[in-house]
């Protein structure tokens, strides 16, 4: 498959470099998107119920 050690090292270097580029692209995309706050399965209903309970 590889004729010598130099080809093996070059192949490893290229695959590692492409992994680093993919990680950097994923991080840039994650930073560019707005963060969503996690909600429970009831969503807004839980918050609305608490507000109405406080008004009583």
PDB file of N, CA, C and O in Angstrom:
ATOM      1  N   UNK A   1       0.833  -1.195   0.000  1.00  0.00           N
ATOM      2  CA  UNK A   1       0.000   0.000   0.000  1.00  0.00           C
ATOM      3  C   UNK A   1       0.881   1.263   0.000  1.00  0.00           C
ATOM      4  O   UNK A   1       0.693   2.155  -0.797  1.00  0.00           O
ATOM      5  N   UNK A   2       1.818   1.321   0.936  1.00  0.00           N
ATOM      6  CA  UNK A   2       2.730   2.456   0.979  1.00  0.00           C
ATOM      7  C   UNK A   2       4.115   1.975   0.567  1.00  0.00           C
ATOM      8  O   UNK A   2       4.614   0.978   1.069  1.00  0.00           O
ATOM      9  N   UNK A   3       4.724   2.747  -0.338  1.00  0.00           N
ATOM     10  CA  UNK A   3       6.039   2.358  -0.815  1.00  0.00           C
ATOM     11  C   UNK A   3       7.127   2.596   0.209  1.00  0.00           C
ATOM     12  O   UNK A   3       8.083   1.846   0.292  1.00  0.00           O
ATOM     13  N   UNK A   4       6.977   3.649   1.007  1.00  0.00           N
ATOM     14  CA  UNK A   4       7.992   3.934   2.021  1.00  0.00           C
ATOM     15  C   UNK A   4       7.364   4.711   3.183  1.00  0.00           C
ATOM     16  O   UNK A   4       6.184   5.060   3.154  1.00  0.00           O
ATOM     17  N   UNK A   5       8.157   4.976   4.181  1.00  0.00           N
ATOM     18  CA  UNK A   5       7.662   5.664   5.370  1.00  0.00           C
ATOM     19  C   UNK A   5       7.213   7.096   5.084  1.00  0.00           C
ATOM     20  O   UNK A   5       6.311   7.606   5.733  1.00  0.00           O
ATOM     21  N   UNK A   6       7.853   7.736   4.125  1.00  0.00           N
ATOM     22  CA  UNK A   6       7.498   9.120   3.798  1.00  0.00           C
ATOM     23  C   UNK A   6       6.062   9.195   3.284  1.00  0.00           C
ATOM     24  O   UNK A   6       5.316  10.107   3.646  1.00  0.00           O
ATOM     25  N   UNK A   7       5.662   8.243   2.457  1.00  0.00           N
ATOM     26  CA  UNK A   7       4.282   8.236   1.959  1.00  0.00           C
ATOM     27  C   UNK A   7       3.285   8.001   3.087  1.00  0.00           C
ATOM     28  O   UNK A   7       2.224   8.610   3.132  1.00  0.00           O
ATOM     29  N   UNK A   8       3.642   7.103   3.991  1.00  0.00           N
ATOM     30  CA  UNK A   8       2.780   6.830   5.134  1.00  0.00           C
ATOM     31  C   UNK A   8       2.619   8.068   5.994  1.00  0.00           C
ATOM     32  O   UNK A   8       1.495   8.437   6.369  1.00  0.00           O
ATOM     33  N   UNK A   9       3.720   8.730   6.305  1.00  0.00           N
ATOM     34  CA  UNK A   9       3.658   9.936   7.122  1.00  0.00           C
ATOM     35  C   UNK A   9       2.880  11.046   6.428  1.00  0.00           C
ATOM     36  O   UNK A   9       2.111  11.779   7.068  1.00  0.00           O
ATOM     37  N   UNK A  10       3.049  11.189   5.132  1.00  0.00           N
ATOM     38  CA  UNK A  10       2.322  12.207   4.391  1.00  0.00           C
ATOM     39  C   UNK A  10       0.819  11.908   4.395  1.00  0.00           C
ATOM     40  O   UNK A  10      -0.004  12.816   4.553  1.00  0.00           O
ATOM     41  N   UNK A  11       0.447  10.658   4.257  1.00  0.00           N
ATOM     42  CA  UNK A  11      -0.964  10.275   4.287  1.00  0.00           C
ATOM     43  C   UNK A  11      -1.570  10.546   5.659  1.00  0.00           C
ATOM     44  O   UNK A  11      -2.683  11.082   5.764  1.00  0.00           O
ATOM     45  N   UNK A  12      -0.823  10.206   6.711  1.00  0.00           N
ATOM     46  CA  UNK A  12      -1.308  10.479   8.065  1.00  0.00           C
ATOM     47  C   UNK A  12      -1.457  11.978   8.280  1.00  0.00           C
ATOM     48  O   UNK A  12      -2.446  12.452   8.842  1.00  0.00           O
ATOM     49  N   UNK A  13      -0.492  12.744   7.831  1.00  0.00           N
ATOM     50  CA  UNK A  13      -0.545  14.193   7.968  1.00  0.00           C
ATOM     51  C   UNK A  13      -1.759  14.776   7.248  1.00  0.00           C
ATOM     52  O   UNK A  13      -2.467  15.621   7.798  1.00  0.00           O
ATOM     53  N   UNK A  14      -1.997  14.329   6.027  1.00  0.00           N
ATOM     54  CA  UNK A  14      -3.140  14.851   5.255  1.00  0.00           C
ATOM     55  C   UNK A  14      -4.473  14.504   5.913  1.00  0.00           C
ATOM     56  O   UNK A  14      -5.374  15.333   5.971  1.00  0.00           O
ATOM     57  N   UNK A  15      -4.611  13.278   6.411  1.00  0.00           N
ATOM     58  CA  UNK A  15      -5.872  12.896   7.034  1.00  0.00           C
ATOM     59  C   UNK A  15      -6.078  13.663   8.337  1.00  0.00           C
ATOM     60  O   UNK A  15      -7.195  14.099   8.636  1.00  0.00           O
ATOM     61  N   UNK A  16      -5.004  13.864   9.091  1.00  0.00           N
ATOM     62  CA  UNK A  16      -5.124  14.628  10.327  1.00  0.00           C
ATOM     63  C   UNK A  16      -5.452  16.083  10.031  1.00  0.00           C
ATOM     64  O   UNK A  16      -6.272  16.702  10.724  1.00  0.00           O
ATOM     65  N   UNK A  17      -4.837  16.650   9.013  1.00  0.00           N
ATOM     66  CA  UNK A  17      -5.109  18.034   8.635  1.00  0.00           C
ATOM     67  C   UNK A  17      -6.567  18.196   8.205  1.00  0.00           C
ATOM     68  O   UNK A  17      -7.218  19.183   8.565  1.00  0.00           O
ATOM     69  N   UNK A  18      -7.100  17.231   7.466  1.00  0.00           N
ATOM     70  CA  UNK A  18      -8.494  17.345   7.036  1.00  0.00           C
ATOM     71  C   UNK A  18      -9.447  17.212   8.227  1.00  0.00           C
ATOM     72  O   UNK A  18     -10.486  17.874   8.272  1.00  0.00           O
ATOM     73  N   UNK A  19      -9.087  16.392   9.213  1.00  0.00           N
ATOM     74  CA  UNK A  19      -9.908  16.294  10.421  1.00  0.00           C
ATOM     75  C   UNK A  19      -9.905  17.611  11.193  1.00  0.00           C
ATOM     76  O   UNK A  19     -10.941  18.062  11.687  1.00  0.00           O
ATOM     77  N   UNK A  20      -8.736  18.242  11.286  1.00  0.00           N
ATOM     78  CA  UNK A  20      -8.647  19.530  11.977  1.00  0.00           C
ATOM     79  C   UNK A  20      -9.458  20.601  11.253  1.00  0.00           C
ATOM     80  O   UNK A  20     -10.120  21.428  11.890  1.00  0.00           O
ATOM     81  N   UNK A  21      -9.420  20.595   9.932  1.00  0.00           N
ATOM     82  CA  UNK A  21     -10.199  21.569   9.167  1.00  0.00           C
ATOM     83  C   UNK A  21     -11.687  21.343   9.361  1.00  0.00           C
ATOM     84  O   UNK A  21     -12.459  22.299   9.494  1.00  0.00           O
ATOM     85  N   UNK A  22     -12.124  20.095   9.403  1.00  0.00           N
ATOM     86  CA  UNK A  22     -13.535  19.794   9.625  1.00  0.00           C
ATOM     87  C   UNK A  22     -13.965  20.228  11.020  1.00  0.00           C
ATOM     88  O   UNK A  22     -15.062  20.782  11.199  1.00  0.00           O
ATOM     89  N   UNK A  23     -13.118  20.001  12.020  1.00  0.00           N
ATOM     90  CA  UNK A  23     -13.428  20.441  13.386  1.00  0.00           C
ATOM     91  C   UNK A  23     -13.545  21.958  13.460  1.00  0.00           C
ATOM     92  O   UNK A  23     -14.442  22.496  14.108  1.00  0.00           O
ATOM     93  N   UNK A  24     -12.636  22.657  12.795  1.00  0.00           N
ATOM     94  CA  UNK A  24     -12.668  24.115  12.806  1.00  0.00           C
ATOM     95  C   UNK A  24     -13.924  24.635  12.119  1.00  0.00           C
ATOM     96  O   UNK A  24     -14.559  25.588  12.596  1.00  0.00           O
ATOM     97  N   UNK A  25     -14.312  24.018  11.024  1.00  0.00           N
ATOM     98  CA  UNK A  25     -15.528  24.434  10.321  1.00  0.00           C
ATOM     99  C   UNK A  25     -16.763  24.191  11.190  1.00  0.00           C
ATOM    100  O   UNK A  25     -17.666  25.028  11.244  1.00  0.00           O
ATOM    101  N   UNK A  26     -16.797  23.055  11.890  1.00  0.00           N
ATOM    102  CA  UNK A  26     -17.927  22.760  12.773  1.00  0.00           C
ATOM    103  C   UNK A  26     -18.000  23.770  13.919  1.00  0.00           C
ATOM    104  O   UNK A  26     -19.072  24.255  14.269  1.00  0.00           O
ATOM    105  N   UNK A  27     -16.847  24.140  14.473  1.00  0.00           N
ATOM    106  CA  UNK A  27     -16.820  25.120  15.555  1.00  0.00           C
ATOM    107  C   UNK A  27     -17.274  26.496  15.077  1.00  0.00           C
ATOM    108  O   UNK A  27     -18.006  27.189  15.776  1.00  0.00           O
ATOM    109  N   UNK A  28     -16.841  26.882  13.873  1.00  0.00           N
ATOM    110  CA  UNK A  28     -17.277  28.173  13.325  1.00  0.00           C
ATOM    111  C   UNK A  28     -18.786  28.187  13.125  1.00  0.00           C
ATOM    112  O   UNK A  28     -19.453  29.179  13.424  1.00  0.00           O
ATOM    113  N   UNK A  29     -19.331  27.098  12.614  1.00  0.00           N
ATOM    114  CA  UNK A  29     -20.772  27.011  12.401  1.00  0.00           C
ATOM    115  C   UNK A  29     -21.513  27.075  13.730  1.00  0.00           C
ATOM    116  O   UNK A  29     -22.511  27.782  13.861  1.00  0.00           O
ATOM    117  N   UNK A  30     -21.015  26.371  14.735  1.00  0.00           N
ATOM    118  CA  UNK A  30     -21.669  26.373  16.042  1.00  0.00           C
ATOM    119  C   UNK A  30     -21.653  27.769  16.664  1.00  0.00           C
ATOM    120  O   UNK A  30     -22.625  28.182  17.300  1.00  0.00           O
ATOM    121  N   UNK A  31     -20.573  28.513  16.460  1.00  0.00           N
ATOM    122  CA  UNK A  31     -20.503  29.876  17.011  1.00  0.00           C
ATOM    123  C   UNK A  31     -21.404  30.831  16.252  1.00  0.00           C
ATOM    124  O   UNK A  31     -21.879  31.817  16.819  1.00  0.00           O
ATOM    125  N   UNK A  32     -21.663  30.568  14.993  1.00  0.00           N
ATOM    126  CA  UNK A  32     -22.466  31.496  14.194  1.00  0.00           C
ATOM    127  C   UNK A  32     -23.966  31.314  14.421  1.00  0.00           C
ATOM    128  O   UNK A  32     -24.740  32.230  14.158  1.00  0.00           O
ATOM    129  N   UNK A  33     -24.365  30.150  14.927  1.00  0.00           N
ATOM    130  CA  UNK A  33     -25.785  29.906  15.160  1.00  0.00           C
ATOM    131  C   UNK A  33     -26.182  30.395  16.548  1.00  0.00           C
ATOM    132  O   UNK A  33     -25.409  30.306  17.492  1.00  0.00           O
ATOM    133  N   UNK A  34     -27.407  30.942  16.680  1.00  0.00           N
ATOM    134  CA  UNK A  34     -27.848  31.376  18.015  1.00  0.00           C
ATOM    135  C   UNK A  34     -28.058  30.174  18.923  1.00  0.00           C
ATOM    136  O   UNK A  34     -28.453  29.097  18.470  1.00  0.00           O
ATOM    137  N   UNK A  35     -27.786  30.365  20.198  1.00  0.00           N
ATOM    138  CA  UNK A  35     -27.974  29.273  21.149  1.00  0.00           C
ATOM    139  C   UNK A  35     -29.440  29.173  21.526  1.00  0.00           C
ATOM    140  O   UNK A  35     -30.106  30.163  21.759  1.00  0.00           O
ATOM    141  N   UNK A  36     -29.915  27.950  21.595  1.00  0.00           N
ATOM    142  CA  UNK A  36     -31.296  27.703  22.010  1.00  0.00           C
ATOM    143  C   UNK A  36     -31.284  27.238  23.448  1.00  0.00           C
ATOM    144  O   UNK A  36     -30.463  26.437  23.844  1.00  0.00           O
ATOM    145  N   UNK A  37     -32.212  27.752  24.213  1.00  0.00           N
ATOM    146  CA  UNK A  37     -32.307  27.342  25.602  1.00  0.00           C
ATOM    147  C   UNK A  37     -33.130  26.072  25.673  1.00  0.00           C
ATOM    148  O   UNK A  37     -34.209  25.985  25.092  1.00  0.00           O
ATOM    149  N   UNK A  38     -32.625  25.089  26.387  1.00  0.00           N
ATOM    150  CA  UNK A  38     -33.382  23.825  26.478  1.00  0.00           C
ATOM    151  C   UNK A  38     -34.678  24.006  27.249  1.00  0.00           C
ATOM    152  O   UNK A  38     -34.740  24.769  28.213  1.00  0.00           O
ATOM    153  N   UNK A  39     -35.694  23.347  26.786  1.00  0.00           N
ATOM    154  CA  UNK A  39     -36.989  23.389  27.453  1.00  0.00           C
ATOM    155  C   UNK A  39     -37.394  21.977  27.818  1.00  0.00           C
ATOM    156  O   UNK A  39     -36.966  21.023  27.196  1.00  0.00           O
ATOM    157  N   UNK A  40     -38.257  21.891  28.784  1.00  0.00           N
ATOM    158  CA  UNK A  40     -38.813  20.592  29.130  1.00  0.00           C
ATOM    159  C   UNK A  40     -39.811  20.160  28.078  1.00  0.00           C
ATOM    160  O   UNK A  40     -40.110  20.886  27.121  1.00  0.00           O
ATOM    161  N   UNK A  41     -40.374  18.990  28.231  1.00  0.00           N
ATOM    162  CA  UNK A  41     -41.296  18.484  27.212  1.00  0.00           C
ATOM    163  C   UNK A  41     -42.596  19.272  27.200  1.00  0.00           C
ATOM    164  O   UNK A  41     -43.339  19.260  26.232  1.00  0.00           O
ATOM    165  N   UNK A  42     -42.895  20.017  28.268  1.00  0.00           N
ATOM    166  CA  UNK A  42     -44.095  20.847  28.267  1.00  0.00           C
ATOM    167  C   UNK A  42     -43.849  22.191  27.578  1.00  0.00           C
ATOM    168  O   UNK A  42     -44.790  22.884  27.224  1.00  0.00           O
ATOM    169  N   UNK A  43     -42.605  22.561  27.427  1.00  0.00           N
ATOM    170  CA  UNK A  43     -42.273  23.797  26.749  1.00  0.00           C
ATOM    171  C   UNK A  43     -42.707  25.014  27.538  1.00  0.00           C
ATOM    172  O   UNK A  43     -42.408  25.156  28.714  1.00  0.00           O
ATOM    173  N   UNK A  44     -43.439  25.901  26.910  1.00  0.00           N
ATOM    174  CA  UNK A  44     -43.842  27.154  27.535  1.00  0.00           C
ATOM    175  C   UNK A  44     -44.937  26.962  28.567  1.00  0.00           C
ATOM    176  O   UNK A  44     -45.166  27.824  29.389  1.00  0.00           O
ATOM    177  N   UNK A  45     -45.637  25.860  28.517  1.00  0.00           N
ATOM    178  CA  UNK A  45     -46.761  25.657  29.431  1.00  0.00           C
ATOM    179  C   UNK A  45     -46.319  25.658  30.886  1.00  0.00           C
ATOM    180  O   UNK A  45     -47.032  26.155  31.739  1.00  0.00           O
ATOM    181  N   UNK A  46     -45.161  25.107  31.157  1.00  0.00           N
ATOM    182  CA  UNK A  46     -44.674  25.110  32.536  1.00  0.00           C
ATOM    183  C   UNK A  46     -44.486  26.530  33.038  1.00  0.00           C
ATOM    184  O   UNK A  46     -44.898  26.867  34.136  1.00  0.00           O
ATOM    185  N   UNK A  47     -43.865  27.367  32.215  1.00  0.00           N
ATOM    186  CA  UNK A  47     -43.619  28.744  32.614  1.00  0.00           C
ATOM    187  C   UNK A  47     -44.942  29.484  32.777  1.00  0.00           C
ATOM    188  O   UNK A  47     -45.121  30.237  33.733  1.00  0.00           O
ATOM    189  N   UNK A  48     -45.887  29.295  31.875  1.00  0.00           N
ATOM    190  CA  UNK A  48     -47.189  29.965  31.954  1.00  0.00           C
ATOM    191  C   UNK A  48     -47.940  29.527  33.200  1.00  0.00           C
ATOM    192  O   UNK A  48     -48.612  30.332  33.857  1.00  0.00           O
ATOM    193  N   UNK A  49     -47.833  28.266  33.567  1.00  0.00           N
ATOM    194  CA  UNK A  49     -48.504  27.776  34.765  1.00  0.00           C
ATOM    195  C   UNK A  49     -47.913  28.431  36.004  1.00  0.00           C
ATOM    196  O   UNK A  49     -48.638  28.795  36.928  1.00  0.00           O
ATOM    197  N   UNK A  50     -46.638  28.626  36.046  1.00  0.00           N
ATOM    198  CA  UNK A  50     -46.012  29.251  37.207  1.00  0.00           C
ATOM    199  C   UNK A  50     -46.435  30.700  37.335  1.00  0.00           C
ATOM    200  O   UNK A  50     -46.656  31.196  38.420  1.00  0.00           O
ATOM    201  N   UNK A  51     -46.558  31.402  36.204  1.00  0.00           N
ATOM    202  CA  UNK A  51     -46.962  32.811  36.240  1.00  0.00           C
ATOM    203  C   UNK A  51     -48.401  32.910  36.752  1.00  0.00           C
ATOM    204  O   UNK A  51     -48.714  33.740  37.608  1.00  0.00           O
ATOM    205  N   UNK A  52     -49.285  32.048  36.266  1.00  0.00           N
ATOM    206  CA  UNK A  52     -50.678  32.105  36.700  1.00  0.00           C
ATOM    207  C   UNK A  52     -50.835  31.708  38.167  1.00  0.00           C
ATOM    208  O   UNK A  52     -51.665  32.235  38.883  1.00  0.00           O
ATOM    209  N   UNK A  53     -49.981  30.776  38.624  1.00  0.00           N
ATOM    210  CA  UNK A  53     -50.028  30.392  40.046  1.00  0.00           C
ATOM    211  C   UNK A  53     -49.584  31.546  40.931  1.00  0.00           C
ATOM    212  O   UNK A  53     -50.123  31.740  42.025  1.00  0.00           O
ATOM    213  N   UNK A  54     -48.638  32.324  40.471  1.00  0.00           N
ATOM    214  CA  UNK A  54     -48.143  33.438  41.276  1.00  0.00           C
ATOM    215  C   UNK A  54     -49.183  34.554  41.367  1.00  0.00           C
ATOM    216  O   UNK A  54     -49.203  35.302  42.337  1.00  0.00           O
ATOM    217  N   UNK A  55     -50.054  34.668  40.383  1.00  0.00           N
ATOM    218  CA  UNK A  55     -51.064  35.732  40.397  1.00  0.00           C
ATOM    219  C   UNK A  55     -52.182  35.456  41.373  1.00  0.00           C
ATOM    220  O   UNK A  55     -52.902  36.349  41.754  1.00  0.00           O
ATOM    221  N   UNK A  56     -52.376  34.198  41.764  1.00  0.00           N
ATOM    222  CA  UNK A  56     -53.494  33.860  42.654  1.00  0.00           C
ATOM    223  C   UNK A  56     -53.321  34.375  44.027  1.00  0.00           C
ATOM    224  O   UNK A  56     -52.506  34.610  44.691  1.00  0.00           O
TER     225      UNK A  56
END
